[in-house]
Amino acid sequence: MTLEDFFIKYPAVALAFSGGVDSAYLLYMAKKYAKKTTAYYVKTEFQPEFELEDAKRLARELNVDMRIINLSVLDAAEIVENPPQRCYYCKKRIFGAIIEEAVQDGYTVLLDGTNASDDEEDRPGMRALKELDVLSSLRICGLKKDEIRKLSEEAGLFTWNKPAYACLATRIQSGEEITKEKLKAAEEAEKFLFSLGFSDFRVRSADGNARLQLNERQLPLLIEKRADILAVLKKYYKTVSLDLEVR
């Protein structure tokens, strides 16, 4: 099945939109082939501000209706406690909110941007999608990440080369309580590294200590900017170290 075939079968779709590569391309194709579509962006404490801005920009460029749903995930103990299955509970909450909104807008079909490259065994959130009958149309149509990037570039989408960006909660060691302060520290630290020219990296934390995961080719930049990085990140973390198992 191609995406064009998919939208013939499902002509009216709600789309869980993150502003990332996959959901951006899916939204582009829904705009092109579906008879009716609305994008739903759920803003929680786990999303950095730039993700929302990217989502708004793409929705404007595609002239697609986008709804922003404000949702707190820090009032749920099963999420805040940060167990190994945290993503499952979080997805249930987020997609449940989208479904509630989408049903009020007249939709019966909800799509997400999971692609054929995503490892189902390593993603507890996929179980939540199945339980809620969310359709992963990119996966159904066999589209993998590299192909989606190529097709996105051909379509002129600015997201085509956007680095993968998991939610801020993934920066906090599993089993350690998630707080607004820890999430804010991760967002500010990564925002600063972005401003220095770093890309495709993570600032992980455990017990108030930061661990940088960088791309090997950017290690010279780390050495060059070491003093600046320490000066800023030590505002948020007790120590700052480098993970030698590079990304």
Short mmCIF file of N, CA and C in Angstrom, two decimals, residues 73-176:
data_model
loop_
_atom_site.label_atom_id
_atom_site.label_comp_id
_atom_site.label_asym_id
_atom_site.label_seq_id
_atom_site.Cartn_x
_atom_site.Cartn_y
_atom_site.Cartn_z
N VAL A 73 1.79 16.33 32.24
CA VAL A 73 2.05 14.91 32.48
C VAL A 73 2.72 14.70 33.84
N LEU A 74 2.97 15.81 34.54
CA LEU A 74 3.66 15.71 35.83
C LEU A 74 2.71 15.54 37.01
N ASP A 75 1.41 15.38 36.71
CA ASP A 75 0.47 15.09 37.79
C ASP A 75 0.10 13.61 37.80
N ALA A 76 0.84 12.81 37.01
CA ALA A 76 0.60 11.37 36.96
C ALA A 76 1.78 10.64 37.61
N ALA A 77 1.54 9.98 38.72
CA ALA A 77 2.61 9.34 39.48
C ALA A 77 3.35 8.29 38.65
N GLU A 78 2.61 7.56 37.80
CA GLU A 78 3.24 6.50 37.00
C GLU A 78 4.20 7.05 35.96
N ILE A 79 4.09 8.35 35.66
CA ILE A 79 5.02 9.00 34.74
C ILE A 79 6.16 9.64 35.51
N VAL A 80 5.82 10.39 36.55
CA VAL A 80 6.83 11.12 37.34
C VAL A 80 7.83 10.17 37.98
N GLU A 81 7.37 9.00 38.38
CA GLU A 81 8.27 8.02 39.01
C GLU A 81 9.29 7.46 38.02
N ASN A 82 9.04 7.66 36.73
CA ASN A 82 10.01 7.34 35.68
C ASN A 82 10.42 5.86 35.63
N PRO A 83 9.43 4.97 35.61
CA PRO A 83 9.74 3.54 35.50
C PRO A 83 10.14 3.18 34.07
N PRO A 84 10.63 1.97 33.83
CA PRO A 84 11.00 1.56 32.48
C PRO A 84 9.85 1.67 31.47
N GLN A 85 8.61 1.55 31.95
CA GLN A 85 7.44 1.64 31.07
C GLN A 85 6.84 3.06 31.03
N ARG A 86 7.63 4.05 31.43
CA ARG A 86 7.11 5.42 31.46
C ARG A 86 6.51 5.85 30.12
N CYS A 87 7.18 5.50 29.04
CA CYS A 87 6.73 5.93 27.72
C CYS A 87 5.33 5.38 27.41
N TYR A 88 5.05 4.19 27.88
CA TYR A 88 3.72 3.60 27.68
C TYR A 88 2.65 4.46 28.34
N TYR A 89 2.87 4.81 29.60
CA TYR A 89 1.88 5.61 30.34
C TYR A 89 1.73 7.00 29.73
N CYS A 90 2.86 7.56 29.30
CA CYS A 90 2.84 8.90 28.72
C CYS A 90 2.09 8.90 27.39
N LYS A 91 2.37 7.92 26.55
CA LYS A 91 1.68 7.83 25.25
C LYS A 91 0.18 7.65 25.44
N LYS A 92 -0.19 6.83 26.40
CA LYS A 92 -1.62 6.61 26.67
C LYS A 92 -2.29 7.93 27.01
N ARG A 93 -1.62 8.72 27.84
CA ARG A 93 -2.19 9.99 28.28
C ARG A 93 -2.26 11.00 27.12
N ILE A 94 -1.18 11.11 26.37
CA ILE A 94 -1.11 12.07 25.27
C ILE A 94 -2.07 11.71 24.15
N PHE A 95 -2.04 10.47 23.71
CA PHE A 95 -2.90 10.08 22.61
C PHE A 95 -4.37 10.01 23.03
N GLY A 96 -4.60 9.72 24.30
CA GLY A 96 -5.97 9.77 24.80
C GLY A 96 -6.54 11.18 24.70
N ALA A 97 -5.70 12.17 25.00
CA ALA A 97 -6.13 13.58 24.90
C ALA A 97 -6.40 13.96 23.46
N ILE A 98 -5.55 13.48 22.54
CA ILE A 98 -5.77 13.77 21.11
C ILE A 98 -7.07 13.14 20.63
N ILE A 99 -7.29 11.88 21.01
CA ILE A 99 -8.50 11.19 20.57
C ILE A 99 -9.75 11.91 21.05
N GLU A 100 -9.72 12.36 22.29
CA GLU A 100 -10.87 13.09 22.84
C GLU A 100 -11.17 14.34 22.02
N GLU A 101 -10.12 15.07 21.67
CA GLU A 101 -10.28 16.30 20.88
C GLU A 101 -10.70 15.97 19.44
N ALA A 102 -10.06 14.95 18.86
CA ALA A 102 -10.33 14.61 17.46
C ALA A 102 -11.76 14.11 17.27
N VAL A 103 -12.26 13.34 18.23
CA VAL A 103 -13.63 12.84 18.15
C VAL A 103 -14.62 14.01 18.15
N GLN A 104 -14.34 15.01 18.97
CA GLN A 104 -15.20 16.20 18.99
C GLN A 104 -15.17 16.93 17.65
N ASP A 105 -14.06 16.80 16.92
CA ASP A 105 -13.93 17.43 15.61
C ASP A 105 -14.46 16.54 14.48
N GLY A 106 -14.99 15.37 14.84
CA GLY A 106 -15.61 14.51 13.85
C GLY A 106 -14.73 13.43 13.26
N TYR A 107 -13.52 13.24 13.81
CA TYR A 107 -12.61 12.22 13.28
C TYR A 107 -12.79 10.87 13.99
N THR A 108 -12.63 9.82 13.24
CA THR A 108 -12.66 8.46 13.81
C THR A 108 -11.33 7.73 13.58
N VAL A 109 -10.42 8.35 12.83
CA VAL A 109 -9.12 7.74 12.52
C VAL A 109 -8.00 8.67 12.98
N LEU A 110 -7.08 8.15 13.79
CA LEU A 110 -5.93 8.93 14.26
C LEU A 110 -4.64 8.26 13.78
N LEU A 111 -3.75 9.07 13.21
CA LEU A 111 -2.47 8.58 12.70
C LEU A 111 -1.33 9.11 13.56
N ASP A 112 -0.23 8.35 13.57
CA ASP A 112 0.99 8.86 14.18
C ASP A 112 2.15 8.62 13.21
N GLY A 113 3.33 9.18 13.54
CA GLY A 113 4.45 9.16 12.61
C GLY A 113 5.43 8.02 12.78
N THR A 114 5.08 6.96 13.48
CA THR A 114 5.98 5.81 13.59
C THR A 114 6.30 5.27 12.20
N ASN A 115 7.58 5.04 11.92
CA ASN A 115 7.97 4.55 10.60
C ASN A 115 8.43 3.10 10.64
N ALA A 116 8.75 2.56 9.47
CA ALA A 116 9.11 1.14 9.37
C ALA A 116 10.49 0.83 9.93
N SER A 117 11.29 1.86 10.25
CA SER A 117 12.61 1.64 10.84
C SER A 117 12.54 1.51 12.36
N ASP A 118 11.47 1.99 12.95
CA ASP A 118 11.35 1.99 14.42
C ASP A 118 11.24 0.57 14.95
N ASP A 119 12.03 0.28 15.96
CA ASP A 119 12.08 -1.05 16.56
C ASP A 119 10.96 -1.20 17.58
N GLU A 120 9.98 -2.03 17.26
CA GLU A 120 8.83 -2.18 18.13
C GLU A 120 9.20 -2.75 19.49
N GLU A 121 10.21 -3.62 19.52
CA GLU A 121 10.60 -4.24 20.78
C GLU A 121 11.21 -3.24 21.75
N ASP A 122 11.76 -2.14 21.22
CA ASP A 122 12.46 -1.16 22.06
C ASP A 122 11.59 0.05 22.38
N ARG A 123 10.31 0.00 22.03
CA ARG A 123 9.45 1.17 22.20
C ARG A 123 8.16 0.78 22.91
N PRO A 124 8.16 0.90 24.25
CA PRO A 124 6.95 0.54 25.00
C PRO A 124 5.75 1.39 24.61
N GLY A 125 6.00 2.59 24.09
CA GLY A 125 4.90 3.45 23.67
C GLY A 125 4.07 2.85 22.53
N MET A 126 4.67 1.95 21.76
CA MET A 126 3.93 1.34 20.64
C MET A 126 2.77 0.49 21.14
N ARG A 127 2.93 -0.07 22.33
CA ARG A 127 1.84 -0.87 22.91
C ARG A 127 0.63 0.02 23.17
N ALA A 128 0.89 1.23 23.63
CA ALA A 128 -0.20 2.18 23.88
C ALA A 128 -0.91 2.54 22.57
N LEU A 129 -0.15 2.71 21.50
CA LEU A 129 -0.75 3.05 20.21
C LEU A 129 -1.66 1.93 19.72
N LYS A 130 -1.23 0.70 19.90
CA LYS A 130 -2.05 -0.45 19.50
C LYS A 130 -3.34 -0.50 20.31
N GLU A 131 -3.22 -0.29 21.61
CA GLU A 131 -4.40 -0.36 22.48
C GLU A 131 -5.42 0.73 22.13
N LEU A 132 -4.93 1.87 21.62
CA LEU A 132 -5.82 2.98 21.30
C LEU A 132 -6.21 3.00 19.82
N ASP A 133 -5.81 1.95 19.09
CA ASP A 133 -6.14 1.83 17.66
C ASP A 133 -5.61 3.00 16.83
N VAL A 134 -4.42 3.48 17.18
CA VAL A 134 -3.77 4.52 16.38
C VAL A 134 -3.08 3.84 15.20
N LEU A 135 -3.24 4.38 14.00
CA LEU A 135 -2.64 3.80 12.80
C LEU A 135 -1.31 4.48 12.48
N SER A 136 -0.28 3.68 12.31
CA SER A 136 1.05 4.19 11.93
C SER A 136 1.19 4.01 10.42
N SER A 137 0.70 4.98 9.66
CA SER A 137 0.60 4.81 8.21
C SER A 137 1.96 4.71 7.52
N LEU A 138 2.97 5.40 8.02
CA LEU A 138 4.30 5.27 7.42
C LEU A 138 4.82 3.84 7.57
N ARG A 139 4.58 3.27 8.74
CA ARG A 139 5.00 1.89 8.99
C ARG A 139 4.19 0.91 8.14
N ILE A 140 2.88 1.15 8.05
CA ILE A 140 2.01 0.29 7.25
C ILE A 140 2.45 0.27 5.80
N CYS A 141 2.90 1.43 5.32
CA CYS A 141 3.32 1.55 3.92
C CYS A 141 4.80 1.23 3.71
N GLY A 142 5.48 0.77 4.75
CA GLY A 142 6.86 0.31 4.61
C GLY A 142 7.90 1.40 4.43
N LEU A 143 7.60 2.63 4.84
CA LEU A 143 8.53 3.74 4.65
C LEU A 143 9.51 3.82 5.82
N LYS A 144 10.80 3.77 5.50
CA LYS A 144 11.85 3.85 6.52
C LYS A 144 12.41 5.27 6.61
N LYS A 145 13.18 5.51 7.67
CA LYS A 145 13.65 6.86 7.98
C LYS A 145 14.42 7.51 6.83
N ASP A 146 15.38 6.78 6.26
CA ASP A 146 16.19 7.37 5.20
C ASP A 146 15.34 7.78 4.00
N GLU A 147 14.39 6.93 3.67
CA GLU A 147 13.52 7.24 2.53
C GLU A 147 12.63 8.44 2.83
N ILE A 148 12.15 8.52 4.07
CA ILE A 148 11.30 9.65 4.46
C ILE A 148 12.08 10.96 4.38
N ARG A 149 13.34 10.93 4.79
CA ARG A 149 14.17 12.14 4.69
C ARG A 149 14.36 12.53 3.22
N LYS A 150 14.62 11.56 2.37
CA LYS A 150 14.82 11.83 0.94
C LYS A 150 13.56 12.42 0.32
N LEU A 151 12.43 11.80 0.61
CA LEU A 151 11.16 12.28 0.06
C LEU A 151 10.80 13.66 0.62
N SER A 152 11.15 13.90 1.87
CA SER A 152 10.89 15.20 2.48
C SER A 152 11.72 16.29 1.81
N GLU A 153 12.98 15.97 1.50
CA GLU A 153 13.83 16.93 0.81
C GLU A 153 13.27 17.25 -0.57
N GLU A 154 12.84 16.21 -1.28
CA GLU A 154 12.25 16.41 -2.61
C GLU A 154 10.98 17.25 -2.55
N ALA A 155 10.26 17.12 -1.44
CA ALA A 155 9.02 17.88 -1.27
C ALA A 155 9.27 19.31 -0.80
N GLY A 156 10.54 19.62 -0.45
CA GLY A 156 10.88 20.96 0.00
C GLY A 156 10.55 21.24 1.45
N LEU A 157 10.42 20.20 2.26
CA LEU A 157 10.11 20.39 3.68
C LEU A 157 11.38 20.73 4.46
N PHE A 158 11.34 21.77 5.25
CA PHE A 158 12.54 22.18 5.99
C PHE A 158 12.95 21.16 7.04
N THR A 159 12.06 20.24 7.36
CA THR A 159 12.34 19.22 8.39
C THR A 159 13.15 18.04 7.86
N TRP A 160 13.45 18.02 6.57
CA TRP A 160 14.02 16.81 5.96
C TRP A 160 15.31 16.34 6.65
N ASN A 161 16.15 17.29 7.11
CA ASN A 161 17.41 16.90 7.75
C ASN A 161 17.43 17.21 9.25
N LYS A 162 16.26 17.38 9.82
CA LYS A 162 16.16 17.67 11.24
C LYS A 162 16.62 16.45 12.06
N PRO A 163 17.53 16.64 13.02
CA PRO A 163 17.98 15.51 13.83
C PRO A 163 16.84 14.91 14.65
N ALA A 164 16.91 13.62 14.90
CA ALA A 164 15.93 12.97 15.76
C ALA A 164 16.02 13.60 17.15
N TYR A 165 14.87 13.79 17.79
CA TYR A 165 14.88 14.45 19.10
C TYR A 165 13.83 13.81 19.99
N ALA A 166 14.27 12.93 20.89
CA ALA A 166 13.35 12.31 21.83
C ALA A 166 12.98 13.31 22.91
N CYS A 167 11.87 13.07 23.59
CA CYS A 167 11.37 14.02 24.58
C CYS A 167 12.36 14.21 25.73
N LEU A 168 12.21 15.32 26.45
CA LEU A 168 13.16 15.68 27.50
C LEU A 168 13.20 14.66 28.64
N ALA A 169 12.13 13.93 28.84
CA ALA A 169 12.11 12.94 29.92
C ALA A 169 13.17 11.86 29.72
N THR A 170 13.55 11.61 28.46
CA THR A 170 14.55 10.59 28.19
C THR A 170 15.94 11.00 28.67
N ARG A 171 16.10 12.26 29.03
CA ARG A 171 17.41 12.72 29.50
C ARG A 171 17.66 12.34 30.96
N ILE A 172 16.60 12.00 31.66
CA ILE A 172 16.70 11.71 33.10
C ILE A 172 16.78 10.20 33.31
N GLN A 173 17.74 9.79 34.09
CA GLN A 173 17.97 8.37 34.33
C GLN A 173 16.70 7.65 34.77
N SER A 174 16.44 6.50 34.15
CA SER A 174 15.25 5.71 34.48
C SER A 174 15.24 5.38 35.97
N GLY A 175 14.08 5.54 36.59
CA GLY A 175 13.93 5.27 38.01
C GLY A 175 14.13 6.49 38.89
N GLU A 176 14.68 7.57 38.30
CA GLU A 176 14.87 8.81 39.04
C GLU A 176 13.67 9.73 38.80
#
